[in-house]
Each structure stands twice: as structure tokens, then as C-alpha cells.
Tab-separated table of C-alpha atoms in Angstrom:
chain	number	residue	atom	x	y	z
A	1	MET	CA	41.197	-24.265	125.511
A	2	THR	CA	43.467	-27.294	125.360
A	3	ARG	CA	41.232	-29.548	123.255
A	4	ARG	CA	41.985	-28.907	119.589
A	5	THR	CA	39.684	-31.402	117.878
A	6	VAL	CA	36.436	-30.165	116.384
A	7	HIS	CA	33.764	-32.671	115.388
A	8	LEU	CA	31.739	-32.043	112.238
A	9	ALA	CA	28.535	-34.057	111.950
A	10	VAL	CA	28.023	-35.571	108.507
A	11	TYR	CA	24.936	-37.371	107.254
A	12	ASP	CA	23.086	-37.955	104.018
A	13	THR	CA	21.898	-34.643	102.482
A	14	TYR	CA	24.394	-32.680	104.626
A	15	ALA	CA	24.651	-29.133	103.228
A	16	ASP	CA	28.351	-29.104	102.323
A	17	TRP	CA	28.679	-25.363	101.678
A	18	GLU	CA	27.540	-24.263	105.134
A	19	THR	CA	30.766	-25.124	106.965
A	20	GLY	CA	33.530	-24.602	104.405
A	21	HIS	CA	34.796	-21.328	105.869
A	22	THR	CA	34.577	-22.697	109.392
A	23	THR	CA	36.476	-25.931	108.883
A	24	ALA	CA	39.088	-24.482	106.519
A	25	HIS	CA	40.107	-21.700	108.885
A	26	LEU	CA	39.976	-23.920	111.963
A	27	THR	CA	42.461	-26.326	110.371
A	28	GLN	CA	44.656	-23.421	109.267
A	29	ASN	CA	44.759	-22.328	112.902
A	30	GLY	CA	45.835	-25.536	114.577
A	31	PHE	CA	42.560	-27.424	115.002
A	32	THR	CA	41.879	-30.913	113.708
A	33	VAL	CA	38.462	-31.523	112.177
A	34	LYS	CA	37.049	-35.040	112.511
A	35	THR	CA	33.792	-36.098	110.923
A	36	VAL	CA	31.139	-37.944	112.910
A	37	GLY	CA	28.275	-39.968	111.455
A	38	LEU	CA	25.545	-42.147	112.869
A	39	THR	CA	27.915	-44.964	111.888
A	40	THR	CA	31.156	-44.981	109.943
A	41	ASP	CA	29.306	-45.967	106.761
A	42	LEU	CA	29.633	-43.655	103.768
A	43	VAL	CA	27.267	-40.692	103.608
A	44	THR	CA	26.442	-38.543	100.591
A	45	THR	CA	26.198	-34.786	100.974
A	46	MET	CA	23.641	-32.607	99.238
A	47	GLY	CA	26.393	-31.730	96.755
A	48	GLY	CA	26.990	-35.401	95.938
A	49	VAL	CA	30.280	-35.710	97.844
A	50	ARG	CA	30.789	-39.056	99.573
A	51	ILE	CA	32.328	-38.989	103.039
A	52	ARG	CA	33.305	-41.843	105.339
A	53	PRO	CA	32.938	-40.509	108.914
A	54	ASP	CA	35.966	-40.762	111.192
A	55	VAL	CA	33.869	-41.536	114.262
A	56	ALA	CA	30.467	-43.092	114.963
A	57	LEU	CA	28.137	-40.913	117.017
A	58	ALA	CA	27.869	-43.540	119.778
A	59	ASP	CA	31.645	-43.262	120.297
A	60	LEU	CA	31.741	-39.455	120.457
A	61	ASP	CA	32.584	-38.159	123.931
A	62	PRO	CA	32.251	-34.416	124.605
A	63	ALA	CA	35.410	-34.630	126.725
A	64	ASP	CA	37.372	-35.338	123.539
A	65	SER	CA	36.065	-32.336	121.639
A	66	ALA	CA	36.363	-28.555	121.497
A	67	LEU	CA	33.140	-28.153	119.493
A	68	LEU	CA	30.365	-30.075	117.754
A	69	ILE	CA	29.185	-28.616	114.435
A	70	LEU	CA	25.738	-29.562	113.094
A	71	THR	CA	24.863	-28.532	109.554
A	72	GLY	CA	21.662	-28.310	107.634
A	73	ALA	CA	20.303	-31.324	105.764
A	74	SER	CA	17.003	-32.262	104.167
A	75	LEU	CA	16.753	-35.077	106.712
A	76	TRP	CA	16.209	-32.616	109.577
A	77	ASP	CA	12.756	-31.879	108.134
A	78	THR	CA	11.647	-35.305	106.941
A	79	GLY	CA	11.670	-37.439	110.064
A	80	ASP	CA	13.674	-38.372	113.136
A	81	ASP	CA	16.746	-39.871	111.437
A	82	LEU	CA	18.997	-37.095	112.758
A	83	ALA	CA	17.447	-36.798	116.226
A	84	PRO	CA	20.421	-38.676	117.769
A	85	PHE	CA	22.658	-35.754	116.746
A	86	ALA	CA	20.415	-33.304	118.607
A	87	ALA	CA	20.490	-35.591	121.637
A	88	ARG	CA	24.291	-35.655	121.477
A	89	ALA	CA	24.260	-31.843	121.239
A	90	ARG	CA	22.417	-31.865	124.571
A	91	ALA	CA	25.210	-34.006	126.066
A	92	PHE	CA	27.798	-31.540	124.746
A	93	LEU	CA	25.990	-28.543	126.206
A	94	ASP	CA	25.482	-30.347	129.523
A	95	ALA	CA	29.254	-30.935	129.564
A	96	GLN	CA	29.863	-27.235	128.752
A	97	VAL	CA	31.346	-28.050	125.351
A	98	PRO	CA	30.160	-25.697	122.593
A	99	VAL	CA	27.724	-26.670	119.851
A	100	ALA	CA	27.324	-24.747	116.583
A	101	ALA	CA	24.192	-25.383	114.504
A	102	ILE	CA	23.286	-23.869	111.150
A	103	CYS	CA	20.206	-24.096	108.941
A	104	GLY	CA	18.048	-27.198	109.473
A	105	ALA	CA	20.127	-28.308	112.444
A	106	THR	CA	18.519	-25.470	114.394
A	107	ALA	CA	15.149	-27.195	113.915
A	108	GLY	CA	16.639	-30.390	115.303
A	109	LEU	CA	17.841	-28.502	118.368
A	110	ALA	CA	14.428	-26.874	118.698
A	111	ARG	CA	12.716	-30.283	118.713
A	112	GLU	CA	15.196	-31.426	121.368
A	113	GLY	CA	14.207	-28.434	123.554
A	114	LEU	CA	17.659	-26.860	123.412
A	115	LEU	CA	16.390	-23.507	122.111
A	116	ASP	CA	13.570	-23.081	124.622
A	117	ASP	CA	15.591	-20.861	126.966
A	118	ARG	CA	18.552	-19.689	124.871
A	119	ALA	CA	18.900	-16.802	122.436
A	120	HIS	CA	19.076	-18.234	118.918
A	121	THR	CA	18.388	-17.675	115.243
A	122	SER	CA	17.608	-19.752	112.166
A	123	ALA	CA	16.274	-19.260	108.632
A	124	VAL	CA	13.130	-17.463	109.862
A	125	SER	CA	11.175	-17.620	113.097
A	126	PHE	CA	8.174	-19.473	111.642
A	127	TYR	CA	10.482	-22.277	110.463
A	128	LEU	CA	11.256	-23.039	114.097
A	129	ASP	CA	7.652	-22.384	115.184
A	130	ALA	CA	6.651	-25.349	113.021
A	131	THR	CA	8.686	-27.631	115.330
A	132	GLY	CA	6.357	-26.880	118.240
A	133	TYR	CA	9.206	-25.599	120.374
A	134	LYS	CA	8.699	-23.178	123.260
A	135	GLY	CA	11.574	-20.783	122.574
A	136	GLY	CA	9.951	-18.276	120.233
A	137	GLU	CA	10.490	-15.394	122.633
A	138	HIS	CA	14.249	-16.031	122.477
A	139	TYR	CA	14.423	-15.896	118.665
A	140	VAL	CA	16.731	-13.127	117.367
A	141	ASP	CA	16.331	-11.965	113.775
A	142	THR	CA	20.017	-11.641	112.885
A	143	ASP	CA	22.718	-13.475	110.934
A	144	ALA	CA	24.158	-15.559	113.790
A	145	VAL	CA	23.782	-15.740	117.552
A	146	THR	CA	26.013	-17.011	120.341
A	147	ASP	CA	24.414	-17.720	123.713
A	148	GLY	CA	27.055	-19.189	126.008
A	149	ASP	CA	28.073	-22.504	124.476
A	150	LEU	CA	25.451	-22.498	121.710
A	151	ILE	CA	25.927	-20.895	118.292
A	152	THR	CA	23.108	-20.746	115.732
A	153	ALA	CA	22.840	-19.320	112.223
A	154	GLY	CA	20.521	-19.351	109.249
A	155	PRO	CA	21.276	-21.114	105.938
A	156	THR	CA	22.447	-17.983	104.122
A	157	GLU	CA	25.028	-17.059	106.753
A	158	PRO	CA	28.010	-19.454	106.596
A	159	VAL	CA	30.472	-16.572	107.025
A	160	ALA	CA	28.694	-15.165	110.089
A	161	PHE	CA	28.453	-18.722	111.434
A	162	ALA	CA	32.230	-19.111	111.063
A	163	ARG	CA	32.800	-15.735	112.732
A	164	GLU	CA	30.869	-16.861	115.812
A	165	VAL	CA	32.758	-20.171	115.963
A	166	PHE	CA	36.109	-18.360	115.704
A	167	ALA	CA	35.116	-15.939	118.463
A	168	ARG	CA	33.943	-18.742	120.761
A	169	LEU	CA	37.119	-20.809	120.248
A	170	GLY	CA	39.482	-17.819	120.320
A	171	VAL	CA	40.739	-18.398	116.767
A	172	TYR	CA	40.461	-14.718	115.869
A	173	GLU	CA	39.602	-11.932	118.268
A	174	GLY	CA	38.928	-8.214	118.233
A	175	GLU	CA	40.031	-6.384	115.103
A	176	LYS	CA	41.335	-9.580	113.457
A	177	LEU	CA	37.938	-11.230	113.839
A	178	ASN	CA	36.235	-8.153	112.423
A	179	ALA	CA	38.736	-8.025	109.543
A	180	TRP	CA	38.228	-11.715	108.750
A	181	TYR	CA	34.474	-11.143	108.533
A	182	ARG	CA	34.858	-8.024	106.389
A	183	LEU	CA	37.174	-9.853	104.007
A	184	PHE	CA	35.037	-12.964	103.497
A	185	HIS	CA	31.579	-11.442	103.885
A	186	ASP	CA	32.032	-8.004	102.362
A	187	SER	CA	35.043	-8.583	100.053
A	188	ASP	CA	36.761	-5.641	101.780
A	189	PRO	CA	40.400	-5.671	100.561
A	190	SER	CA	41.554	-3.399	103.409
A	191	ALA	CA	40.782	-6.242	105.833
A	192	TYR	CA	43.542	-8.372	104.284
A	193	GLU	CA	46.252	-6.112	105.732
A	194	VAL	CA	44.793	-6.393	109.243
A	195	LEU	CA	44.633	-10.181	109.016
A	196	ASN	CA	48.226	-10.434	107.882
A	197	ALA	CA	49.719	-7.817	110.184
């Protein structure tokens, strides 16, 4: 993959902790992470961090990106404020550019119809059932799922989410990918040697 810019969606109530492993290790491996908001106005994360997005959503072109990351946020469950991000995820998938969604963002994708015919996961199946989506038969009860260009994970799985992103973008592969996961998920010190070999 020649594109090395990853776009991280940021919006009010964005769950800051869900993408820390992902963005930190992407930047350590040659990717640039740019934030994208509905506008370039300041947003405040769930943790109270203020972020000024680099790019407005209307200016985001899938051709300029290696991946779009959508995180959880209270706003996914309180109205349609974030629906434009789900619509942009559709444009990314139509352009065969990967999308990674964790926590509440999976509900946004469900409402957009993007989970109706793809394997996926989330917090629990009935969380997505409440969206009225038609993809229940494709729900997988596991930590994270990759189906082609779509990655999904539940809110308690930021490390598994990162693992799937790294696999999809070729950041770590094979035993190194497994070692990275063992180190950060299981605190397995033997994995450190594999990662640094």
C-alpha cells in the first residue's frame, strides 16, 4: 500500500482510549495520522481533551487515505449528528479503502446498512439489534472481526482492534503480529524478544 495517511474521526464525546494503541503504533511504523471532524472546529473527547481536526469531513477523499478509523462516542446513540461519518465510511468501502469501527461506531455503520452483509462484531449483538439493522446473522461474538475492508470491535477490545488494523495494513504480520498482541493484551514478556528480533 502506497498511501501512508490514516484518518481518525474525532467528534464531541469521542472515546479517546479506544484508538491509542492503534494510532501510536501506526505512527511508529511510518504512517501519518490526521484527524477529521465534521468541521475543523474544536471537539472535546469523552476524556475532556480538546482537539482541532486537521480536515473537515466534506474535504476527506478516500483516494487520499489508507484507512478511516471511527471510534465510539455517546453521540452515536443520541441522534443523527454522526451519521455523516457513517455515510463517508460507505464511500471509503465503495472505493475499496478500509474502515475500522469500534464501540458505538459499529451502531452507526449498522444504521447505514454497512453491516447487513458483512461479518462483524460490537459490544453485544442486542446493541446492534436495537438499530433495526438486517445483519444479525453475520454477527460474530468475538473480540474483533475483519471482513475484507471492514474491521469492527467492541468497546473493551482496543488491543484486538489495533491487531486487526495492523494486519490489514501490513504493519505487523505473522509471528510479529501475534507477539505484539501477546505483549499488549496479555502482558507476555516473551513477546518483547520476538518484536525486537
